[in-house]
Structures are given as C-alpha cells and as structure tokens.
Short mmCIF file of C-alpha atoms in Angstrom, two decimals:
data_model
loop_
_atom_site.label_atom_id
_atom_site.label_comp_id
_atom_site.label_asym_id
_atom_site.label_seq_id
_atom_site.Cartn_x
_atom_site.Cartn_y
_atom_site.Cartn_z
CA MET A 18 0.42 54.10 -32.37
CA PRO A 19 -2.89 52.53 -31.13
CA SER A 20 -2.07 49.32 -33.03
CA LEU A 21 1.40 49.22 -31.48
CA ILE A 22 -0.03 49.77 -27.98
CA ARG A 23 -2.57 47.01 -28.64
CA THR A 24 0.23 44.67 -29.74
CA TYR A 25 2.20 45.40 -26.57
CA ALA A 26 -0.91 44.89 -24.44
CA GLU A 27 -1.77 41.59 -26.12
CA MET A 28 1.75 40.26 -25.72
CA LEU A 29 1.95 41.34 -22.09
CA LEU A 30 -1.38 39.68 -21.40
CA ALA A 31 -0.20 36.51 -23.12
CA ARG A 32 3.04 36.47 -21.14
CA GLY A 33 1.11 37.14 -17.96
CA LEU A 34 -1.15 34.16 -18.66
CA ALA A 35 1.89 32.04 -19.53
CA ILE A 36 3.66 32.94 -16.31
CA LEU A 37 0.64 31.70 -14.37
CA GLY A 38 1.60 28.24 -15.60
CA SER A 39 5.14 28.72 -14.34
CA PHE A 40 3.85 30.00 -11.01
CA GLY A 41 1.42 27.12 -10.81
CA VAL A 42 4.27 24.66 -11.21
CA ALA A 43 6.29 26.57 -8.59
CA ILE A 44 3.40 26.52 -6.12
CA LEU A 45 2.73 22.81 -6.63
CA THR A 46 6.38 21.80 -6.30
CA ALA A 47 6.95 24.14 -3.34
CA ARG A 48 4.00 22.87 -1.35
CA MET A 49 4.28 19.18 -2.23
CA LEU A 50 8.06 18.79 -2.12
CA GLY A 51 9.11 21.18 0.67
CA PRO A 52 12.09 23.59 0.60
CA ALA A 53 14.86 20.97 0.29
CA GLU A 54 13.25 18.87 -2.49
CA ARG A 55 12.03 22.04 -4.22
CA GLY A 56 15.67 23.14 -4.12
CA ARG A 57 16.72 19.89 -5.80
CA TYR A 58 14.02 20.32 -8.46
CA TYR A 59 15.13 23.88 -9.16
CA TYR A 60 18.79 22.84 -9.25
CA ILE A 61 18.17 20.17 -11.91
CA VAL A 62 16.03 22.52 -14.00
CA THR A 63 18.75 25.16 -13.65
CA LEU A 64 21.34 22.72 -15.04
CA ALA A 65 19.12 22.19 -18.10
CA ALA A 66 18.67 25.95 -18.44
CA ILE A 67 22.44 26.51 -18.25
CA ALA A 68 22.90 23.92 -21.00
CA LEU A 69 20.26 25.74 -23.06
CA GLN A 70 22.10 29.04 -22.74
CA ILE A 71 25.45 27.48 -23.64
CA ALA A 72 24.03 25.63 -26.65
CA SER A 73 21.89 28.46 -28.03
CA LEU A 74 24.96 30.15 -29.60
CA GLY A 75 22.86 33.33 -29.87
CA ILE A 76 21.06 31.77 -32.85
CA GLN A 77 17.69 33.05 -31.63
CA SER A 78 19.02 36.60 -32.03
CA SER A 79 20.57 36.01 -35.44
CA ASN A 80 17.41 34.21 -36.59
CA THR A 81 15.36 37.26 -35.67
CA TYR A 82 17.88 39.55 -37.33
CA LEU A 83 18.08 37.50 -40.56
CA ILE A 84 14.35 36.83 -40.93
CA ALA A 85 13.44 40.45 -40.21
CA ARG A 86 15.88 41.37 -42.99
CA THR A 87 15.14 38.47 -45.40
CA PRO A 88 11.86 36.58 -44.70
CA ALA A 89 12.60 34.07 -47.51
CA LEU A 90 15.19 32.43 -45.23
CA LEU A 91 12.47 31.03 -42.94
CA ALA A 92 12.49 27.42 -44.21
CA GLN A 93 16.23 26.91 -43.95
CA ILE A 94 16.45 28.75 -40.63
CA MET A 95 13.85 26.39 -39.17
CA ALA A 96 15.81 23.39 -40.44
CA ASN A 97 19.06 24.73 -38.98
CA SER A 98 17.31 25.50 -35.69
CA LEU A 99 16.13 21.91 -35.31
CA TRP A 100 19.60 20.49 -36.03
CA LEU A 101 21.26 22.89 -33.59
CA ALA A 102 18.69 22.34 -30.84
CA VAL A 103 19.16 18.57 -30.90
CA LEU A 104 22.91 18.30 -31.44
CA ALA A 105 24.15 21.34 -29.52
CA GLY A 106 21.50 20.92 -26.83
CA VAL A 107 22.48 17.34 -26.02
CA ALA A 108 26.20 18.13 -26.17
CA ALA A 109 25.86 21.10 -23.84
CA ALA A 110 23.68 19.13 -21.43
CA ALA A 111 26.30 16.37 -21.30
CA GLY A 112 29.02 18.94 -20.65
CA VAL A 113 27.03 20.55 -17.84
CA LEU A 114 26.45 17.17 -16.20
CA VAL A 115 30.16 16.35 -16.35
CA PHE A 116 31.03 19.74 -14.87
CA ASP A 117 28.44 19.26 -12.11
CA LEU A 118 30.02 15.93 -11.19
CA ALA A 119 33.46 17.50 -11.23
CA ILE A 120 32.50 20.19 -8.71
CA GLY A 121 30.88 17.65 -6.39
CA GLY A 122 27.24 17.83 -7.48
CA PRO A 123 24.64 15.31 -6.27
CA GLU A 124 24.85 11.72 -7.46
CA HIS A 125 23.64 11.41 -11.06
CA ASN A 126 21.18 8.53 -11.45
CA PHE A 127 19.67 7.53 -14.79
CA MET A 128 16.59 9.75 -14.39
CA PHE A 129 18.68 12.79 -13.41
CA VAL A 130 20.82 12.42 -16.54
CA ALA A 131 17.88 11.66 -18.84
CA ILE A 132 15.94 14.70 -17.62
CA VAL A 133 18.78 17.15 -18.28
CA LEU A 134 19.70 15.56 -21.64
CA THR A 135 16.08 15.79 -22.86
CA LEU A 136 14.94 19.02 -21.26
CA ALA A 137 17.83 21.16 -22.52
CA PRO A 138 17.33 20.56 -26.29
CA SER A 139 13.54 20.79 -26.07
CA LEU A 140 13.70 24.10 -24.20
CA LEU A 141 16.22 25.33 -26.76
CA LEU A 142 14.05 24.40 -29.74
CA PHE A 143 11.03 26.18 -28.25
CA LEU A 144 13.18 29.27 -27.69
CA TYR A 145 14.23 29.26 -31.34
CA LEU A 146 10.71 28.71 -32.65
CA SER A 147 9.02 31.35 -30.49
CA ASN A 148 11.59 33.95 -31.56
CA ILE A 149 10.98 33.02 -35.20
CA ALA A 150 7.30 33.88 -34.71
CA VAL A 151 8.28 37.37 -33.54
CA ALA A 152 10.72 37.82 -36.43
CA LEU A 153 7.89 37.00 -38.84
CA ASN A 154 5.84 39.80 -37.26
CA ARG A 155 3.30 37.27 -35.98
CA PRO A 156 2.87 38.41 -32.38
CA ARG A 157 -0.41 36.54 -31.97
CA THR A 158 1.27 33.29 -32.97
CA PHE A 159 3.96 34.01 -30.37
CA ASN A 160 1.28 34.81 -27.80
CA GLY A 161 -0.53 31.58 -28.48
CA LEU A 162 2.64 29.52 -28.22
CA ILE A 163 3.77 30.91 -24.89
CA ILE A 164 0.25 30.60 -23.44
CA LEU A 165 0.18 27.00 -24.62
CA ASN A 166 3.59 26.44 -23.04
CA GLY A 167 2.29 27.66 -19.68
CA VAL A 168 -0.96 25.69 -19.90
CA VAL A 169 0.81 22.46 -20.82
CA ALA A 170 3.35 22.98 -18.01
CA ILE A 171 0.72 23.40 -15.29
CA GLY A 172 -1.39 20.61 -16.76
CA ALA A 173 1.53 18.18 -16.68
CA ALA A 174 2.45 19.27 -13.14
CA LEU A 175 -1.14 18.76 -11.95
CA LEU A 176 -1.12 15.28 -13.46
CA ALA A 177 2.18 14.55 -11.74
CA SER A 178 0.79 15.78 -8.41
CA TYR A 179 -1.96 13.18 -8.74
CA LEU A 180 -0.01 10.25 -10.19
CA ALA A 181 3.50 10.74 -8.80
CA PRO A 182 3.77 13.67 -6.35
CA ARG A 183 7.52 13.25 -5.95
CA LEU A 184 10.63 14.89 -7.34
CA GLY A 185 10.94 12.45 -10.24
CA GLY A 186 7.29 12.81 -11.20
CA PHE A 187 7.49 16.60 -11.44
CA LEU A 188 10.71 16.42 -13.46
CA VAL A 189 9.19 14.00 -15.96
CA ALA A 190 6.17 16.31 -16.21
CA ALA A 191 8.47 19.23 -17.07
CA VAL A 192 10.07 17.25 -19.89
CA ILE A 193 6.73 16.10 -21.33
CA ALA A 194 5.34 19.64 -21.25
CA SER A 195 8.40 21.02 -23.04
CA LEU A 196 8.25 18.36 -25.77
CA VAL A 197 4.54 18.96 -26.39
CA ALA A 198 5.11 22.72 -26.70
CA CYS A 199 7.90 22.12 -29.23
CA VAL A 200 5.77 19.83 -31.40
CA VAL A 201 2.88 22.28 -31.51
CA ALA A 202 5.18 25.25 -32.23
CA TRP A 203 6.84 23.36 -35.08
CA VAL A 204 3.50 22.35 -36.63
CA VAL A 205 2.19 25.93 -36.46
CA LEU A 206 5.28 27.59 -37.95
CA ALA A 207 5.99 24.88 -40.54
CA LYS A 208 2.47 24.98 -42.01
CA GLY A 209 2.76 25.68 -45.73
CA VAL A 210 6.56 25.85 -45.55
CA ASP A 211 8.74 23.33 -47.38
CA ILE A 212 11.46 22.73 -44.78
CA PRO A 213 14.64 21.05 -46.06
CA ARG A 214 16.26 18.22 -44.15
CA ARG A 215 19.84 19.34 -44.61
CA PHE A 216 21.81 21.70 -42.43
CA ASP A 217 22.92 24.87 -44.26
CA ALA A 218 26.45 25.57 -43.02
CA ALA A 219 26.77 28.73 -45.12
CA LEU A 220 23.67 30.27 -43.55
CA PHE A 221 24.95 29.29 -40.12
CA ARG A 222 28.26 31.06 -40.80
CA ASP A 223 26.37 34.10 -42.07
CA GLY A 224 24.61 34.51 -38.76
CA ILE A 225 27.20 33.25 -36.29
CA ALA A 226 29.42 36.35 -36.37
CA TYR A 227 26.46 38.39 -35.16
CA ALA A 228 25.06 35.57 -33.04
CA LEU A 229 28.30 34.85 -31.20
CA ARG A 230 28.43 38.27 -29.60
CA ALA A 231 24.74 38.05 -28.72
CA HIS A 232 25.33 34.57 -27.33
CA ILE A 233 28.19 35.61 -25.08
CA ALA A 234 26.27 38.59 -23.70
CA THR A 235 23.09 36.57 -23.16
CA LEU A 236 25.01 33.72 -21.55
CA LEU A 237 26.80 36.09 -19.20
CA GLY A 238 23.50 37.74 -18.29
CA PHE A 239 22.00 34.33 -17.56
CA VAL A 240 25.06 33.35 -15.52
CA MET A 241 24.60 36.47 -13.43
CA GLY A 242 21.00 35.46 -12.76
CA ARG A 243 21.82 31.83 -11.85
CA MET A 244 25.30 32.14 -10.39
CA SER A 245 23.95 32.30 -6.86
CA VAL A 246 22.31 28.88 -7.25
CA MET A 247 25.74 27.34 -7.89
CA VAL A 248 27.26 29.25 -4.95
CA LEU A 249 24.46 28.06 -2.68
CA LYS A 250 24.97 24.50 -3.88
CA GLN A 251 28.67 24.65 -2.98
CA PHE A 252 28.46 26.52 0.32
CA GLY A 253 24.82 26.34 1.44
CA GLU A 254 22.00 23.81 1.67
CA PHE A 255 19.32 22.65 -0.75
CA ALA A 256 16.77 24.42 1.47
CA ASP A 257 18.60 27.69 0.71
CA ILE A 258 18.19 26.95 -3.00
CA GLY A 259 14.52 26.28 -2.32
CA TYR A 260 14.08 29.75 -0.80
CA TRP A 261 16.13 31.30 -3.59
CA SER A 262 14.05 29.54 -6.25
CA ILE A 263 10.88 31.27 -5.06
CA ALA A 264 12.56 34.68 -5.07
CA ALA A 265 14.06 34.01 -8.51
CA GLN A 266 10.64 32.89 -9.83
CA ILE A 267 9.13 36.22 -8.79
CA ALA A 268 12.08 38.21 -10.16
CA ASP A 269 11.80 36.39 -13.50
CA ALA A 270 8.08 37.14 -13.63
CA LEU A 271 8.72 40.86 -13.11
CA LEU A 272 11.17 40.86 -16.02
CA ILE A 273 8.41 39.77 -18.40
CA LEU A 274 7.46 43.42 -18.96
CA PRO A 275 10.81 44.70 -20.29
CA ALA A 276 11.47 41.41 -22.07
CA THR A 277 8.19 41.71 -23.97
CA ILE A 278 8.80 45.30 -24.95
CA GLY A 279 12.35 44.43 -25.99
CA LEU A 280 11.18 41.45 -28.02
CA LEU A 281 8.95 43.69 -30.13
CA LEU A 282 11.35 46.64 -30.11
CA PHE A 283 14.32 44.76 -31.56
CA PRO A 284 12.89 43.91 -35.04
CA ALA A 285 11.56 47.47 -35.29
CA LEU A 286 14.98 48.91 -34.49
CA VAL A 287 16.61 46.60 -37.04
CA ARG A 288 14.24 47.86 -39.74
CA ALA A 289 14.60 51.53 -38.72
CA LYS A 290 17.33 53.59 -40.37
CA GLY A 291 19.38 56.58 -39.21
CA PRO A 292 17.71 58.98 -36.77
CA ALA A 293 14.45 56.97 -36.88
CA ARG A 294 16.11 54.25 -34.81
CA MET A 295 16.96 56.66 -31.99
CA GLN A 296 13.48 58.17 -32.18
CA GLN A 297 12.02 54.76 -31.40
CA TYR A 298 14.57 53.93 -28.74
CA LYS A 299 14.38 56.96 -26.41
CA PRO A 300 10.60 56.82 -25.71
CA ALA A 301 10.87 53.06 -25.15
CA LEU A 302 13.74 53.60 -22.69
CA LEU A 303 11.73 56.16 -20.72
CA GLN A 304 8.64 53.94 -20.66
CA ILE A 305 10.56 50.91 -19.43
CA THR A 306 12.30 52.96 -16.72
CA LEU A 307 9.04 54.35 -15.34
CA LEU A 308 7.21 51.03 -15.56
CA MET A 309 9.98 49.10 -13.84
CA ALA A 310 10.16 51.65 -11.03
CA LEU A 311 6.41 51.27 -10.46
CA VAL A 312 6.45 47.48 -10.69
CA CYS A 313 9.42 47.04 -8.36
CA THR A 314 7.98 49.42 -5.76
CA ALA A 315 4.65 47.58 -5.74
CA SER A 316 6.42 44.23 -5.55
CA ALA A 317 8.43 45.32 -2.50
CA ALA A 318 5.20 46.19 -0.69
CA LEU A 319 3.51 42.91 -1.61
CA ALA A 320 6.44 40.49 -1.30
CA SER A 321 5.70 39.23 2.20
CA PRO A 322 1.98 38.45 1.75
CA ILE A 323 2.57 36.92 -1.69
CA VAL A 324 5.18 34.48 -0.37
CA THR A 325 3.46 33.47 2.85
CA ILE A 326 -0.05 33.14 1.39
CA ILE A 327 0.79 31.51 -1.94
CA PHE A 328 3.85 29.41 -1.13
CA GLY A 329 3.41 28.96 2.61
CA LYS A 330 5.04 30.11 5.84
CA ALA A 331 7.88 27.66 5.28
CA TYR A 332 9.19 29.93 2.51
CA GLU A 333 9.16 33.17 4.53
CA PRO A 334 13.01 33.47 4.33
CA ALA A 335 12.52 34.10 0.60
CA VAL A 336 11.02 37.54 1.32
CA ALA A 337 14.35 39.12 2.28
CA ILE A 338 15.93 37.63 -0.85
CA ILE A 339 13.16 39.11 -3.02
CA LEU A 340 13.64 42.58 -1.54
CA ALA A 341 17.38 42.38 -2.22
CA LEU A 342 16.82 41.19 -5.81
CA LEU A 343 14.33 43.95 -6.73
CA PRO A 344 16.94 46.67 -7.45
CA GLY A 345 18.61 44.24 -9.84
CA VAL A 346 15.27 43.56 -11.53
CA PHE A 347 14.91 47.30 -12.11
CA PHE A 348 18.43 47.63 -13.51
CA ILE A 349 18.10 44.62 -15.82
CA GLY A 350 14.76 45.92 -17.06
CA VAL A 351 16.24 49.29 -17.96
CA ALA A 352 19.36 47.70 -19.45
CA SER A 353 17.19 45.56 -21.74
CA ALA A 354 16.16 48.62 -23.76
CA ALA A 355 19.77 49.73 -24.20
CA SER A 356 20.69 46.18 -25.21
CA GLN A 357 18.07 46.18 -27.98
CA LEU A 358 19.48 49.38 -29.50
CA LEU A 359 23.05 48.11 -29.36
CA SER A 360 22.00 44.73 -30.76
CA ALA A 361 20.14 46.36 -33.66
CA SER A 362 23.28 48.37 -34.39
CA GLY A 363 25.42 45.27 -34.97
CA PHE A 364 26.10 44.19 -31.38
CA PRO A 365 29.39 45.97 -30.53
CA TRP A 366 31.95 44.12 -28.43
CA SER A 367 31.63 46.83 -25.77
CA GLN A 368 28.19 45.37 -25.03
CA VAL A 369 29.76 41.98 -24.41
CA MET A 370 32.40 43.54 -22.16
CA ALA A 371 29.71 45.09 -19.97
CA TRP A 372 28.26 41.67 -19.17
CA LEU A 373 31.68 40.06 -18.80
CA CYS A 374 32.80 42.64 -16.26
CA GLY A 375 29.47 42.44 -14.44
CA ALA A 376 29.59 38.65 -14.21
CA THR A 377 33.20 38.72 -13.03
CA LEU A 378 32.40 41.30 -10.35
CA GLN A 379 29.45 39.24 -9.14
CA ALA A 380 31.45 35.99 -9.06
CA VAL A 381 34.30 37.46 -7.04
CA LEU A 382 32.04 39.19 -4.51
CA SER A 383 29.70 36.19 -4.18
CA VAL A 384 32.46 33.72 -3.33
CA ALA A 385 34.27 36.19 -1.07
CA LEU A 386 31.25 37.40 0.91
CA PHE A 387 28.82 34.47 1.03
CA GLY A 388 30.15 33.19 4.33
CA GLN A 389 29.53 36.58 5.93
CA PHE A 390 26.19 37.58 4.39
CA GLY A 391 24.54 34.37 3.20
CA ALA A 392 21.80 34.12 0.58
CA VAL A 393 20.49 37.65 1.13
CA GLY A 394 23.99 39.00 0.60
CA LEU A 395 24.18 37.10 -2.69
CA ALA A 396 20.98 38.82 -3.78
CA TRP A 397 22.36 42.28 -2.98
CA ILE A 398 25.58 41.46 -4.83
CA GLN A 399 23.53 40.36 -7.86
CA SER A 400 21.60 43.64 -7.80
CA ALA A 401 24.77 45.73 -7.49
CA SER A 402 26.36 43.89 -10.42
CA ALA A 403 23.22 44.42 -12.51
CA GLY A 404 23.42 48.14 -11.72
CA PHE A 405 27.00 48.21 -12.96
CA VAL A 406 25.98 46.60 -16.27
CA CYS A 407 22.97 48.90 -16.62
CA VAL A 408 25.03 52.09 -16.28
CA TRP A 409 27.62 50.79 -18.76
CA LEU A 410 25.01 49.94 -21.41
CA LEU A 411 23.05 53.16 -20.92
CA LEU A 412 26.12 55.31 -21.39
CA ASN A 413 27.06 53.29 -24.44
CA SER A 414 23.61 53.62 -26.01
CA LEU A 415 23.19 57.32 -25.34
CA ARG A 416 26.71 58.37 -26.28
CA SER A 417 25.73 59.03 -29.86
CA SER A 418 22.58 60.20 -31.56
CA LEU A 419 23.19 57.76 -34.41
CA PRO A 420 23.60 54.01 -33.66
CA ALA A 421 25.99 53.69 -36.58
CA ASP A 422 28.50 55.76 -34.62
CA LEU A 423 28.49 53.37 -31.68
#
C-alpha cells in the first residue's frame, strides 16, 4: 500500500507541475491577447482537440488494455499508433474544419488551417504514447513526459510572447511544443524496441471492438465538456468564449486528480480477477468522492481571487461560470471511477448510452435556454448533465458485486 500511495502522489505531483505549463500559457494568452483574441485562440485549439477526440477511435484505451494483458505487443502497437495519429488525425482535422465552415465559423486563412491540421495529429500521438507508458507500468516515464509537455508548452509560449505576441505567434508556439513532446516521447518509449514500419490491420481489428465503445463514450464526454464553446460561437461573442476558456481551464485542472487515479486504477482493475476487482474499486470510489468534494469546495471559495489576481479584472465574469461548473467537476470526478470499473469489465454498451443520453440532454437544454440564461446558464446545464451521467454510471457499477455480471 505505501508503494501505491507513493505512485499516486508522484503522478499527482507530476500532473500538477504539468498543469502549471498549461496555466502559464493561459495566463500569457489571456493577458497579452485580451478576452476576444483569447477566445479566438481557445476556439482554434478546441477545434484541434475535437479532431483529436474524433480521430482517437478509443485506441489509447485498447492500447492500455492490450499491453497490460500482453506486453509483447508493444512494438506493433507503437507502429499502429503512429500510423493512426498521422492519417486519422489529419483526416479528422480536415473534417472539423469543413464542418466549422459549414456552420459559419470564422474565415479560414492558411495559418488557421495549418495549425489545426498539424496540432490535431501531434496531440493525438502524444496521447497514445503517454498512455502506453502507463500500460507498461512505467509511471515515472509517464510523469516525466507530461512534465516535459508542460515545460515545453510554457517555454514556447514565453518565446512567442517575446518574438510574436499575437494570436498567430501563440498558435505556432502550441504546435511546436506539441511536436517536440511527441518526438521526445517516441524516443523514450522506442529505446531498445524494434518497431516495424507496417500497419498491422489484424491487431487493429483485435482492439477496435473494445476501443470503439471506449471511443464513443470518451468522445461524448469530451463533447459535453466543449459543447458550450460551440454554442457560444453560434449565439454569443468571442469575448464570452474568452471568459469560458478561463473557467474551463480551471475545471480541467481540477479533474487532474480523478483522471490520475483512474489512469492507474484501470490497468490494475484489468489485471484483477473476480471479487478482487470490486475490492479495489470500492475504496477508490470512496476516496475520489471525498477528495472531489474537498477540492470543489475549496475552489468555490478561491475562485474570485484566483481569476482576478492571476488573469486580471477583465476576466471577472469567468467567476460565475466557474461556480456553475464546479458541481459538474465533482460529478465527472466521481463518474471516472465507475467508468474505470465498467471499462475493465469489457466496456458494456450501457456505459456508452449514459454518455449519449447526457450529451443529448445537454445539447437540447443548451440551445433552448442559452438566450435566457447566457454563459452561466450553459455552465449549470453542463453540471446537471454531468450529474445525470454520474448517477447512471454509479448505479451500473454498483448493481453487482462481480463485474462479470454487469
């Protein structure tokens, strides 16, 4: 148990250090670009992130599942991951750009298109590689990679703030930082491994049945977290997206805790058999629930000074959005534990349905009520929809004492 606690602590510390890089980028872009241009920056990065989620196909989950079960598959899984990141990442980015144009997005100049087409596959490859490190039971390698990712991101943003403190400069910095992180991650994980050049279609098919369900659920969860950005783009202003981006940045940071625990919990649950799986799950569920309650309560008390001191008075409207998002942060944190148990048990379709219904509920309410309640109303709708998903997954996970019965 002490070694497990130490592993959790080290990974949480690493993620905390990594998030400082993300916050550093947010602070620089917020203060140097202003709410409207910060909103444009966040919107473009969100398009790349949407493309990432579409293109991932849940492969990061199936990679973890397959490597935890059969470590000898590492070399071919890395080769497949590279092929998928490049081909699927570019294709999804192109599709997202076309869709954005179709719904009346901002004019797409060459830099806009190049940023999304490059950022999406590089973010996707880093996602694959970092999850492979966890599947190999190399948490310190994972820690080092995510710290490096944060350091490179803030370093590139600082350079941009000196050389080109404009929207384009910060976007180019984001792409460079992502590419550097990918190269380093590949070199570290590929050391001593003979990686083939070919794509193994059979291995891909072996994992896709599992991965597809994971992909749909993860994509729907991501859509729930970013749906409001698209609603604000259609019915609000870029300044509204700027305020929302600060609130979302803080909400994402708070979700590091359950995400870290879930990242380590999942391979352990896959390896556990019978009642041992439930014995690992229930204490983890209780711990995440208590920790998220404490974290969200403290964040509510500190939201106003954090925003006004760190990001500036211009972003004070973000405080109300943060307070409305905090219940959703709690629910998603608790739901993450239930998701890990269900995923380790073969990812039942009922888990996918929970996210589908939650996303549908959020979409309908967001479009119907935005005109009346604005950005803060969108945040409350997001939290309510997260609560719906959380209750569904909890009931599903606790319904049986044996995951095999789910």
